[in-house]
Coordinates of C-alpha atoms and ligand atoms in Angstrom, one line a residue:
M1 CA 111.2 90.2 214.9
K2 CA 109.4 93.7 214.6
I3 CA 110.8 96.7 215.4
A4 CA 108.9 100.7 215.6
V5 CA 111.2 103.6 215.2
I6 CA 109.3 106.8 216.3
S7 CA 110.8 110.2 216.0
D8 CA 110.1 114.0 216.9
I9 CA 106.8 113.6 219.2
H10 CA 107.1 117.2 220.5
G11 CA 104.9 116.7 223.3
N12 CA 101.9 115.6 221.2
L13 CA 100.3 113.4 223.4
E14 CA 97.2 112.7 221.2
A15 CA 99.6 111.4 218.3
L16 CA 101.8 109.3 220.2
T17 CA 98.9 107.6 221.5
S18 CA 97.5 106.6 218.6
V19 CA 100.7 105.8 217.2
F20 CA 101.1 102.9 220.2
E21 CA 97.5 102.0 219.7
L22 CA 99.0 100.6 216.1
L23 CA 102.0 99.2 217.3
D24 CA 99.8 97.2 219.7
Q25 CA 97.7 96.5 216.7
Q26 CA 100.9 95.7 214.8
G27 CA 102.5 93.4 217.7
V28 CA 105.7 95.2 217.6
D29 CA 108.6 93.6 219.9
R30 CA 110.5 96.7 220.4
T31 CA 110.4 100.6 219.7
L32 CA 113.3 102.5 219.4
C33 CA 113.1 106.6 220.0
L34 CA 114.7 109.2 218.2
G35 CA 114.2 111.8 220.2
D36 CA 112.9 115.5 220.3
V37 CA 109.9 114.1 222.4
V38 CA 109.9 117.4 224.2
G39 CA 109.2 120.8 222.5
Y40 CA 106.6 122.9 220.6
G41 CA 103.8 120.7 222.4
P42 CA 101.7 120.9 225.1
D43 CA 102.1 117.5 226.7
P44 CA 105.9 116.8 227.4
G45 CA 106.0 115.4 231.1
A46 CA 102.9 113.1 230.1
C47 CA 104.9 111.9 226.7
L48 CA 108.0 111.4 228.9
S49 CA 106.6 108.9 230.8
Q50 CA 104.9 107.3 227.9
I51 CA 108.4 106.7 226.2
Q52 CA 110.0 105.7 229.4
D53 CA 107.5 103.0 229.6
R54 CA 107.3 102.0 226.4
C55 CA 110.4 102.5 224.6
D56 CA 113.8 100.2 224.4
V57 CA 116.2 102.8 223.4
I58 CA 116.2 106.5 223.2
V59 CA 118.6 108.6 221.5
A60 CA 118.8 112.8 222.2
G61 CA 117.2 115.1 219.8
N62 CA 118.0 118.9 219.7
H63 CA 114.9 119.7 221.9
E64 CA 116.1 117.5 224.9
H65 CA 119.4 119.2 224.4
A66 CA 118.2 122.8 224.3
V67 CA 116.0 122.2 227.5
L68 CA 119.1 120.5 229.1
D69 CA 121.0 123.8 228.5
L70 CA 123.7 121.7 226.0
L71 CA 123.1 123.7 223.0
D72 CA 122.5 127.6 222.7
L73 CA 118.9 129.2 222.2
D74 CA 120.5 131.3 219.2
Y75 CA 120.3 127.9 217.7
F76 CA 116.2 128.3 217.2
N77 CA 113.8 130.6 215.7
P78 CA 111.9 133.0 217.9
I79 CA 108.9 130.5 218.2
A80 CA 110.9 127.2 218.9
R81 CA 113.1 129.3 222.1
Q82 CA 109.8 130.5 223.8
A83 CA 108.3 127.2 223.6
T84 CA 111.8 125.6 224.8
L85 CA 111.4 127.7 228.0
W86 CA 107.8 127.2 228.2
T87 CA 108.9 123.5 228.1
R88 CA 111.5 123.7 230.7
S89 CA 109.2 125.1 233.0
Q90 CA 107.3 122.1 232.8
L91 CA 109.6 119.4 233.7
D92 CA 110.9 118.6 236.9
E93 CA 114.7 117.6 238.2
E94 CA 113.8 113.6 237.7
Q95 CA 112.6 114.3 234.1
L96 CA 115.6 116.2 233.1
E97 CA 118.1 113.6 234.8
Y98 CA 115.9 111.1 232.6
I99 CA 116.7 113.0 229.3
R100 CA 120.1 113.8 230.5
S101 CA 120.9 109.8 230.3
W102 CA 119.9 109.5 226.6
P103 CA 123.1 109.2 224.4
L104 CA 123.1 110.8 220.8
V105 CA 123.9 107.8 219.1
H106 CA 123.0 104.1 219.5
H107 CA 124.4 101.3 217.4
E108 CA 123.5 97.5 217.3
T109 CA 124.3 94.7 214.6
D110 CA 121.1 95.5 212.8
F111 CA 120.9 99.1 212.4
S112 CA 122.2 102.5 213.9
I113 CA 119.7 105.4 215.3
V114 CA 120.7 109.1 215.7
H115 CA 118.7 112.0 215.8
G116 CA 120.3 114.3 213.4
S117 CA 123.4 112.9 211.2
L118 CA 126.1 110.2 212.3
D119 CA 129.2 112.2 210.9
Q120 CA 128.4 115.0 213.5
P121 CA 125.7 113.9 216.1
D122 CA 126.4 116.8 218.7
L123 CA 125.3 119.2 215.8
F124 CA 122.2 118.3 215.1
D125 CA 122.9 118.8 211.1
Y126 CA 120.0 118.2 209.0
I127 CA 120.2 115.0 206.2
Q128 CA 118.0 116.7 203.1
T129 CA 120.6 116.2 200.1
T130 CA 122.3 113.1 198.9
W131 CA 125.5 114.9 199.8
D132 CA 124.3 115.0 203.5
A133 CA 123.4 111.8 203.0
H134 CA 127.0 111.1 201.9
L135 CA 128.8 112.3 205.0
S136 CA 126.8 110.1 207.2
F137 CA 127.1 106.9 205.1
Q138 CA 130.6 107.4 205.4
Q139 CA 130.4 106.8 209.3
L140 CA 127.6 103.8 209.0
Q141 CA 128.8 100.1 209.8
T142 CA 125.3 98.5 209.9
P143 CA 122.6 98.0 207.1
V144 CA 120.2 100.9 208.1
C145 CA 120.4 104.1 209.9
F146 CA 116.9 105.4 210.9
I147 CA 117.0 109.6 211.6
G148 CA 114.8 112.1 212.5
H149 CA 114.9 115.7 213.0
S150 CA 113.6 117.4 209.5
H151 CA 110.2 115.7 210.2
V152 CA 110.0 114.3 206.5
P153 CA 109.4 111.2 206.2
V154 CA 112.4 110.1 203.1
S155 CA 114.7 106.9 202.5
F156 CA 118.5 107.8 201.1
L157 CA 119.6 104.6 199.4
L158 CA 123.0 103.8 198.8
S159 CA 124.1 101.8 195.6
D160 CA 126.5 103.2 193.1
V161 CA 125.3 106.7 193.6
I162 CA 122.8 107.8 196.5
R163 CA 119.0 107.1 195.5
Y164 CA 116.3 110.0 197.0
N165 CA 113.1 107.6 197.7
T166 CA 110.1 108.4 199.4
D167 CA 107.9 104.8 198.8
A168 CA 106.1 103.3 201.8
L169 CA 107.8 100.1 201.8
V170 CA 111.6 100.3 201.7
E171 CA 113.4 96.4 201.0
L172 CA 117.3 96.7 202.0
Q173 CA 118.9 95.0 198.9
E174 CA 122.0 92.4 200.6
G175 CA 125.2 94.2 201.0
L176 CA 123.4 97.9 200.5
Q177 CA 122.9 100.7 203.0
A178 CA 120.3 102.7 203.5
I179 CA 119.4 106.1 205.8
V180 CA 115.8 106.5 206.5
N181 CA 114.2 109.4 207.8
V182 CA 111.0 107.7 209.8
G183 CA 109.3 111.4 210.1
S184 CA 107.5 113.2 212.9
V185 CA 105.0 112.0 215.3
G186 CA 103.8 115.1 216.8
Q187 CA 104.7 117.6 214.1
P188 CA 104.8 116.0 210.6
R189 CA 106.3 119.0 207.7
D190 CA 105.7 116.8 204.5
G191 CA 102.0 118.1 204.0
N192 CA 100.4 115.0 205.7
P193 CA 99.5 116.1 209.1
A194 CA 99.1 112.1 210.1
A195 CA 101.7 110.9 212.2
S196 CA 104.7 109.5 210.9
L197 CA 106.6 106.2 211.9
V198 CA 108.3 102.7 210.3
I199 CA 108.3 99.4 211.5
Y200 CA 111.9 97.3 210.8
Q201 CA 111.7 93.6 210.2
P202 CA 115.6 93.0 210.0
E203 CA 115.6 89.5 209.0
E204 CA 113.1 90.4 206.0
R205 CA 115.2 93.6 205.4
R206 CA 111.7 95.2 205.3
I207 CA 110.8 98.8 206.5
E208 CA 107.5 99.8 206.2
R209 CA 106.0 103.6 206.6
F210 CA 102.9 103.8 208.5
R211 CA 100.8 107.2 209.1
V212 CA 98.2 107.4 211.9
K213 CA 95.5 110.0 212.3
Y214 CA 94.8 111.6 215.6
D215 CA 92.6 114.2 217.5
I216 CA 94.6 117.3 216.1
E217 CA 91.8 119.2 217.6
A218 CA 92.3 118.4 221.2
V219 CA 96.0 118.7 220.4
Q220 CA 95.4 122.8 218.9
Q221 CA 93.2 123.3 222.0
K222 CA 95.6 122.4 224.7
I223 CA 98.2 124.5 222.8
R224 CA 95.9 127.7 222.6
Q225 CA 95.2 127.0 226.4
S226 CA 98.8 127.0 227.4
G227 CA 99.5 129.9 225.9
L228 CA 102.4 128.6 223.6
P229 CA 102.4 130.4 220.2
E230 CA 99.4 129.9 218.1
F231 CA 101.5 128.9 214.6
L232 CA 102.1 126.0 216.7
A233 CA 98.4 125.0 216.6
E234 CA 97.9 125.7 213.0
R235 CA 100.9 123.7 211.4
L236 CA 99.5 120.6 212.9
A237 CA 96.6 120.9 210.8
E238 CA 98.4 121.0 207.7
G239 CA 101.2 119.2 208.3
R240 CA 104.1 122.1 207.8
Ligands
ZN301 ZN1 111.8 117.6 216.1

């Protein structure tokens, strides 16, 4: 069984399309999405239909909650706020209903998924330090929890202590747990502009990271044409 886990697409259709091409090549059986499908990027509607067609389980991100008015816009900086209002103007009732159906957390025997953190999923806190990870590990009942939100691909591995790990391959040790940030498809912020994702093989206890290059200039052009803030175009090329 090969399970792809993607997150933080942010309306970037070119990145999402390239990621799905890789998933086809890899022959994945299931695809999970950790939210923030919309927000920042120029193609929120098209990304939603792709996700609806191809993903088996989806949890909501803070950008979905903002678009649905479930999260105060004061949570955001001015650029994110402007992008949220623009995104809301692009979506119809049916699309908003679809987003509204997504839960915050999903658990199966082999994994848990959440956008931000397991301890308070509705607050969309970031797991950036081993202390943040500790709070979520206290709630974790499965071998691994996949998260997104920070757009930085990193793993927290729990043994006698919690270890911060950036390896491209994580092999889960029997009886030990991990929290794995899959990184962002549509707006990576770790200095590498290529789309980020993982493929999980539960039987092998194996989690492998992938990076996928895509046509960044095409997305930048669409961002500029749509009137979204210029910074949102610039940051894609730098992966920040
Ligand atoms: Zn995000």
